[in-house]
Each structure stands twice: as C-alpha cells, then as structure tokens.
Amino acid sequence: MRAKYVLAEVLVGLWRNVTMTVAMIITMIVSLTMLGASLLMYLQVDEMKAHYYEQVEVSIYLDKDITEDKIAAIKAQLDSDPLVKRDGVIYEDQAKAYENFKEQFRDTPDLVAAIGPTELPASFRVSLNDPQQFEQINTKYAGLDGVDNVVDQQKLLQKIFDILGSIQTMSLVVAGAMGIAALLLVANTIQVAAYSKRREVAVMKLVGASNWFIQAPFVLEAVFAAVLGSILAYGMLVIGKIVLIDNKLAALTDLLLPVSWGNVNLMLPILAGIGSIVSAVTAWVTLRFYIRV
C-alpha cells in the first residue's frame, strides 16, 4: 500500500509540475549527452594511444653519401640491440623512400614533381620493445658515423593526442557546467513541488509519517527525470555514432579508429547511474535544508 501511494504521488507530482519536469529532463539530456560524449572521447583516446604506440617506430635517417659497409654495420648493431624488437628493423633505400613519398602525396603532383629520387635519404625504421625508450636509442645512434638524425614518431603522435586531450577537457568543462545547471533545476523543481504540497506534508507529519516516507515521492521524481534523461541521452549518442561517426565522418575513422558499440552501450548504465545518484542526493539535500519536514 505504501509503495502504491508513493508511486501515485510521484506521478501526480510530475504531472502537476509538468513544465518544470520537462525542463529538468531536457537539461538532463543535454548535460548527460555531453558527459557521455566526453567519456567516450576519453575511452577512444586511450584506445588510440594503445593502438598507435604499439606501432610507433623510430626513424634513423642516413647521410646521402653513406657507404654500404656503414649501412651493414648499423643494421647489425640494430639487430643485436636489446631495445629493438626482434625482426623490428626495416631498411628503406632512397628508391623505396621515393616510391613511398609519391604514394603518400599522390594527390599533390606539384610537390612530387619538385622532389627528385635522390633527394630523399635512406633510413631504418625501427620498432622498439618499449616505445618510451627513445632517448636511449637516440643516444646510441644519433652520433654514429653515417647517421644524419633520429626521429621519434611518438613525439609526432603526442601532438595529436595533446589536441584531443584539450578537446576532452573542454567537453568535460561544458558537461560540468550543464551538470550544475541540471542540479540547480532539480533543486528548484523539488522546492516548487514540496511547496505546492506543503499542507499535505504538514498533515503527514502530524499523523507521524517518517521523513523518508514524506521525501520519497520527491526524490523519486528527480530520479525518474534523471533515468529518462539518461535513456534519451544514450539515444543521442547512438544517433551521433550512426549519423556522424559512421557516415558523415567515416573517413576519419581510418585515422582515429572507429568508436565501438561496446563503449557506446557502456554509457547507458554509467549515465543512468550518475544521473540517478546525483539527482537523488540533490533532491534529498534540498528537502533537508530548504524544506522543513
């Protein structure tokens, strides 16, 4: 009977303040969608780092006048180096470097025409057991006779990840701002609902109803709005994946890796849990400190 009464009061409260309820749900949708997108980006960047760092290479560029004996000596040293993966050394001569250059910049024929076959240096592409050990490799090989310079691809990738990290931070800031707005709206909605039922609350107190029994309908109203908002926010993320990531921005997935459905589906319980807990706590605190029950 008590559960039935509480549920009935929840429905009455939601309908009585339908405008505020709709506004609260919309704010929840926006804030939780931003939060979900931010969390997805964090997961995606972590996956990208793991994926690309496994494939990161060190490029050792050679002098143009290097002899075959020196090339063989450097190759032998790399093959026996404990920092280098087994079979992780690939030699690229000038002809191969030029072919790769033409393939990479095939859409800019003027640039290809401006570079001659002998202008690109030969190089070794080296895969390390631990990509973080570039400095040791650089110390060993940068000063060798015949080596022009040593380039770490990880540093190039780090610039991209720094940009993505900045986008992560900005999206979290926006999500946080929307979250604060949602909390204030939840608190305001609960206060309005409690004020509109102040006489019923007073009567319930007189007949000995507990504080939790009185507060339960208001708390459940906030939780209902949060759960509905989280479901709709999840729907927005699904639409964003299908329409934007898998279609409009499909060309970027070759570089940035596709967003997995597993990560998208993970957002539903996370958003529902966060939204419900935060809304319930906000409603309870509001009733405790602003409504004298």
Short mmCIF file of C-alpha atoms in Angstrom, two decimals:
data_model
loop_
_atom_site.label_atom_id
_atom_site.label_comp_id
_atom_site.label_asym_id
_atom_site.label_seq_id
_atom_site.Cartn_x
_atom_site.Cartn_y
_atom_site.Cartn_z
CA MET A 1 0.00 0.00 0.00
CA ARG A 2 2.80 2.42 0.90
CA ALA A 3 4.67 1.67 -2.32
CA LYS A 4 1.49 2.22 -4.32
CA TYR A 5 0.91 5.53 -2.55
CA VAL A 6 4.47 6.71 -3.18
CA LEU A 7 4.28 5.84 -6.89
CA ALA A 8 0.93 7.59 -7.20
CA GLU A 9 2.38 10.70 -5.57
CA VAL A 10 5.33 10.59 -7.96
CA LEU A 11 3.03 10.58 -10.99
CA VAL A 12 0.88 13.35 -9.53
CA GLY A 13 3.94 15.46 -8.76
CA LEU A 14 5.37 15.02 -12.25
CA TRP A 15 2.08 15.96 -13.88
CA ARG A 16 1.39 18.86 -11.51
CA ASN A 17 4.73 20.48 -12.38
CA VAL A 18 4.89 19.21 -15.96
CA THR A 19 6.66 22.32 -17.32
CA MET A 20 9.40 22.15 -14.72
CA THR A 21 9.65 18.39 -15.22
CA VAL A 22 10.11 18.76 -18.99
CA ALA A 23 12.73 21.47 -18.45
CA MET A 24 14.53 19.25 -15.94
CA ILE A 25 14.51 16.27 -18.34
CA ILE A 26 15.78 18.38 -21.26
CA THR A 27 18.60 19.78 -19.12
CA MET A 28 19.45 16.24 -18.03
CA ILE A 29 19.54 15.09 -21.65
CA VAL A 30 21.93 17.86 -22.69
CA SER A 31 24.25 17.53 -19.69
CA LEU A 32 24.33 13.72 -19.76
CA THR A 33 24.87 13.68 -23.53
CA MET A 34 27.86 15.99 -23.11
CA LEU A 35 29.14 13.85 -20.26
CA GLY A 36 28.68 10.67 -22.29
CA ALA A 37 30.45 12.18 -25.29
CA SER A 38 33.33 13.26 -23.04
CA LEU A 39 33.64 9.78 -21.51
CA LEU A 40 33.54 8.20 -24.98
CA MET A 41 36.31 10.52 -26.10
CA TYR A 42 38.44 9.56 -23.10
CA LEU A 43 37.96 5.88 -23.86
CA GLN A 44 38.65 6.47 -27.55
CA VAL A 45 41.86 8.41 -26.94
CA ASP A 46 43.10 5.70 -24.57
CA GLU A 47 42.41 3.05 -27.21
CA MET A 48 44.12 5.15 -29.86
CA LYS A 49 47.20 5.59 -27.69
CA ALA A 50 47.43 1.86 -27.06
CA HIS A 51 46.91 1.11 -30.76
CA TYR A 52 49.35 3.64 -32.20
CA TYR A 53 52.02 3.31 -29.53
CA GLU A 54 52.21 -0.40 -30.31
CA GLN A 55 53.00 0.52 -33.92
CA VAL A 56 55.22 3.52 -33.25
CA GLU A 57 58.62 3.43 -34.91
CA VAL A 58 61.90 5.30 -34.66
CA SER A 59 63.24 6.56 -37.99
CA ILE A 60 67.03 6.68 -38.32
CA TYR A 61 67.84 8.82 -41.36
CA LEU A 62 71.19 8.22 -43.01
CA ASP A 63 73.62 10.54 -44.77
CA LYS A 64 73.21 10.62 -48.55
CA ASP A 65 76.85 9.64 -49.12
CA ILE A 66 76.85 6.73 -46.65
CA THR A 67 78.64 3.60 -47.81
CA GLU A 68 77.21 0.08 -47.95
CA ASP A 69 79.65 -1.08 -45.28
CA LYS A 70 78.39 1.54 -42.81
CA ILE A 71 74.76 0.63 -43.60
CA ALA A 72 75.52 -3.02 -42.91
CA ALA A 73 77.29 -2.13 -39.65
CA ILE A 74 74.36 -0.04 -38.40
CA LYS A 75 71.93 -2.80 -39.42
CA ALA A 76 73.94 -5.40 -37.49
CA GLN A 77 74.06 -3.18 -34.41
CA LEU A 78 70.30 -2.62 -34.55
CA ASP A 79 69.55 -6.33 -34.98
CA SER A 80 71.54 -7.15 -31.86
CA ASP A 81 70.24 -4.25 -29.77
CA PRO A 82 68.10 -5.46 -26.80
CA LEU A 83 65.96 -2.31 -27.04
CA VAL A 84 64.81 -3.25 -30.55
CA LYS A 85 62.06 -5.77 -31.28
CA ARG A 86 63.08 -8.99 -32.93
CA ASP A 87 62.76 -8.55 -36.71
CA GLY A 88 61.83 -4.94 -35.95
CA VAL A 89 64.35 -3.29 -38.28
CA ILE A 90 63.36 -2.32 -41.83
CA TYR A 91 65.82 -0.70 -44.23
CA GLU A 92 64.40 1.74 -46.76
CA ASP A 93 66.75 2.88 -49.52
CA GLN A 94 66.37 6.09 -51.50
CA ALA A 95 64.41 4.44 -54.30
CA LYS A 96 61.93 2.90 -51.86
CA ALA A 97 61.67 6.16 -49.91
CA TYR A 98 60.86 7.99 -53.16
CA GLU A 99 58.18 5.44 -54.10
CA ASN A 100 56.57 5.78 -50.67
CA PHE A 101 56.74 9.56 -50.96
CA LYS A 102 54.97 9.52 -54.34
CA GLU A 103 52.27 7.22 -52.97
CA GLN A 104 51.75 9.33 -49.85
CA PHE A 105 51.49 12.62 -51.76
CA ARG A 106 49.86 11.34 -54.93
CA ASP A 107 47.11 13.96 -54.59
CA THR A 108 49.68 16.81 -54.79
CA PRO A 109 51.53 16.19 -58.08
CA ASP A 110 53.31 19.56 -57.94
CA LEU A 111 55.03 18.58 -54.70
CA VAL A 112 56.00 15.18 -56.11
CA ALA A 113 57.42 16.83 -59.23
CA ALA A 114 59.52 19.18 -57.09
CA ILE A 115 61.29 16.32 -55.28
CA GLY A 116 63.83 14.18 -57.08
CA PRO A 117 64.52 10.45 -56.49
CA THR A 118 67.91 11.20 -54.90
CA GLU A 119 66.77 13.97 -52.57
CA LEU A 120 65.16 11.69 -50.00
CA PRO A 121 67.56 9.96 -47.59
CA ALA A 122 67.73 6.26 -46.92
CA SER A 123 66.60 5.24 -43.45
CA PHE A 124 65.99 2.49 -40.95
CA ARG A 125 62.51 2.13 -39.45
CA VAL A 126 62.96 0.61 -36.01
CA SER A 127 60.28 -0.87 -33.71
CA LEU A 128 61.20 -0.76 -30.02
CA ASN A 129 60.22 -3.21 -27.31
CA ASP A 130 59.27 -0.17 -25.22
CA PRO A 131 58.37 2.98 -27.24
CA GLN A 132 59.23 5.06 -24.17
CA GLN A 133 62.93 4.19 -24.57
CA PHE A 134 63.54 6.55 -27.46
CA GLU A 135 66.15 8.59 -25.61
CA GLN A 136 68.36 5.52 -25.17
CA ILE A 137 68.13 4.75 -28.89
CA ASN A 138 68.76 8.38 -29.77
CA THR A 139 71.85 8.45 -27.55
CA LYS A 140 73.22 5.28 -29.15
CA TYR A 141 72.67 6.07 -32.82
CA ALA A 142 72.41 9.84 -33.29
CA GLY A 143 76.19 10.26 -33.10
CA LEU A 144 77.14 7.31 -35.30
CA ASP A 145 79.13 7.96 -38.44
CA GLY A 146 76.70 7.93 -41.37
CA VAL A 147 73.59 8.83 -39.34
CA ASP A 148 72.00 12.17 -40.17
CA ASN A 149 69.31 12.31 -37.47
CA VAL A 150 66.93 10.18 -35.41
CA VAL A 151 63.19 10.93 -35.30
CA ASP A 152 60.70 9.54 -32.80
CA GLN A 153 57.20 9.10 -34.26
CA GLN A 154 55.81 9.10 -30.72
CA LYS A 155 56.56 12.82 -30.44
CA LEU A 156 54.56 13.46 -33.59
CA LEU A 157 51.67 11.42 -32.24
CA GLN A 158 51.86 13.20 -28.89
CA LYS A 159 50.96 16.50 -30.56
CA ILE A 160 47.78 14.92 -31.89
CA PHE A 161 46.94 13.43 -28.51
CA ASP A 162 47.57 16.80 -26.84
CA ILE A 163 44.97 18.37 -29.15
CA LEU A 164 42.50 15.57 -28.41
CA GLY A 165 43.22 15.98 -24.70
CA SER A 166 42.33 19.67 -24.93
CA ILE A 167 39.05 18.77 -26.62
CA GLN A 168 38.41 16.26 -23.83
CA THR A 169 38.98 18.91 -21.19
CA MET A 170 36.71 21.44 -22.90
CA SER A 171 33.91 18.91 -23.33
CA LEU A 172 34.18 17.98 -19.65
CA VAL A 173 34.02 21.64 -18.67
CA VAL A 174 30.87 22.12 -20.75
CA ALA A 175 29.39 18.92 -19.32
CA GLY A 176 30.22 20.13 -15.81
CA ALA A 177 28.55 23.48 -16.44
CA MET A 178 25.45 21.74 -17.78
CA GLY A 179 25.55 19.38 -14.79
CA ILE A 180 25.49 22.33 -12.39
CA ALA A 181 22.55 23.80 -14.29
CA ALA A 182 20.77 20.43 -14.03
CA LEU A 183 21.40 20.26 -10.28
CA LEU A 184 20.02 23.75 -9.74
CA LEU A 185 16.98 22.92 -11.83
CA VAL A 186 16.41 19.69 -9.89
CA ALA A 187 16.67 21.57 -6.60
CA ASN A 188 14.28 24.28 -7.82
CA THR A 189 11.78 21.73 -9.14
CA ILE A 190 11.80 19.82 -5.85
CA GLN A 191 11.29 23.03 -3.87
CA VAL A 192 8.32 24.01 -6.06
CA ALA A 193 6.83 20.52 -5.77
CA ALA A 194 7.29 20.49 -1.99
CA TYR A 195 5.80 23.97 -1.65
CA SER A 196 2.73 23.02 -3.68
CA LYS A 197 2.16 20.08 -1.30
CA ARG A 198 3.11 21.85 1.91
CA ARG A 199 -0.31 21.26 3.52
CA GLU A 200 -0.25 17.54 2.76
CA VAL A 201 3.29 17.36 4.16
CA ALA A 202 2.19 19.12 7.34
CA VAL A 203 -0.73 16.71 7.80
CA MET A 204 1.52 13.69 7.23
CA LYS A 205 3.92 14.98 9.88
CA LEU A 206 1.07 15.38 12.34
CA VAL A 207 -0.02 11.75 11.87
CA GLY A 208 3.54 10.52 12.46
CA ALA A 209 4.82 9.82 8.96
CA SER A 210 8.58 9.46 8.80
CA ASN A 211 10.76 11.99 6.99
CA TRP A 212 11.86 9.37 4.45
CA PHE A 213 8.26 8.42 3.65
CA ILE A 214 7.44 12.08 3.05
CA GLN A 215 10.58 12.74 0.99
CA ALA A 216 10.41 9.55 -1.10
CA PRO A 217 7.97 10.86 -3.78
CA PHE A 218 10.07 13.99 -4.35
CA VAL A 219 13.30 12.02 -4.57
CA LEU A 220 11.74 9.54 -6.99
CA GLU A 221 10.53 12.39 -9.19
CA ALA A 222 14.11 13.56 -9.58
CA VAL A 223 15.35 10.00 -10.18
CA PHE A 224 12.65 9.42 -12.81
CA ALA A 225 13.69 12.57 -14.67
CA ALA A 226 17.34 11.52 -14.48
CA VAL A 227 16.70 7.97 -15.74
CA LEU A 228 14.52 9.20 -18.60
CA GLY A 229 17.12 11.86 -19.41
CA SER A 230 19.91 9.26 -19.40
CA ILE A 231 17.98 6.96 -21.75
CA LEU A 232 17.35 9.82 -24.17
CA ALA A 233 20.99 10.94 -23.83
CA TYR A 234 22.07 7.41 -24.72
CA GLY A 235 19.77 7.63 -27.73
CA MET A 236 21.52 10.86 -28.76
CA LEU A 237 24.90 9.12 -28.54
CA VAL A 238 23.60 6.23 -30.68
CA ILE A 239 22.27 8.67 -33.28
CA GLY A 240 25.57 10.56 -33.19
CA LYS A 241 27.52 7.35 -33.84
CA ILE A 242 25.28 6.22 -36.70
CA VAL A 243 24.77 9.59 -38.41
CA LEU A 244 28.04 11.39 -37.71
CA ILE A 245 30.82 8.92 -36.91
CA ASP A 246 29.76 6.01 -39.12
CA ASN A 247 28.57 8.15 -42.04
CA LYS A 248 29.48 11.84 -42.18
CA LEU A 249 32.89 11.38 -40.52
CA ALA A 250 33.57 7.85 -41.75
CA ALA A 251 36.78 8.97 -43.48
CA LEU A 252 38.26 9.97 -40.11
CA THR A 253 37.83 6.50 -38.61
CA ASP A 254 40.76 5.26 -40.69
CA LEU A 255 42.95 7.68 -38.74
CA LEU A 256 41.19 7.97 -35.39
CA LEU A 257 39.83 4.40 -35.11
CA PRO A 258 36.07 3.68 -35.10
CA VAL A 259 34.05 4.14 -31.93
CA SER A 260 32.99 0.68 -30.76
CA TRP A 261 29.41 -0.19 -29.91
CA GLY A 262 30.70 -1.70 -26.69
CA ASN A 263 31.85 1.71 -25.46
CA VAL A 264 28.61 3.37 -26.61
CA ASN A 265 26.44 0.76 -24.85
CA LEU A 266 28.57 1.14 -21.71
CA MET A 267 27.39 4.75 -21.47
CA LEU A 268 23.77 3.80 -20.70
CA PRO A 269 24.35 2.26 -17.24
CA ILE A 270 27.04 4.85 -16.45
CA LEU A 271 24.82 7.82 -17.34
CA ALA A 272 21.77 6.30 -15.66
CA GLY A 273 23.77 5.57 -12.51
CA ILE A 274 25.40 9.00 -12.33
CA GLY A 275 22.18 10.84 -13.16
CA SER A 276 20.10 8.87 -10.65
CA ILE A 277 22.56 9.16 -7.77
CA VAL A 278 23.26 12.85 -8.28
CA SER A 279 19.56 13.70 -8.70
CA ALA A 280 18.53 11.65 -5.66
CA VAL A 281 21.20 13.22 -3.45
CA THR A 282 20.33 16.72 -4.71
CA ALA A 283 16.64 16.17 -4.02
CA TRP A 284 17.29 14.75 -0.55
CA VAL A 285 19.66 17.56 0.43
CA THR A 286 17.22 20.16 -0.90
CA LEU A 287 14.41 18.76 1.18
CA ARG A 288 16.58 18.53 4.29
CA PHE A 289 17.94 22.05 4.15
CA TYR A 290 15.26 24.07 2.38
CA ILE A 291 12.02 22.35 3.23
CA ARG A 292 11.46 21.91 6.97
CA VAL A 293 9.87 18.49 7.10
#
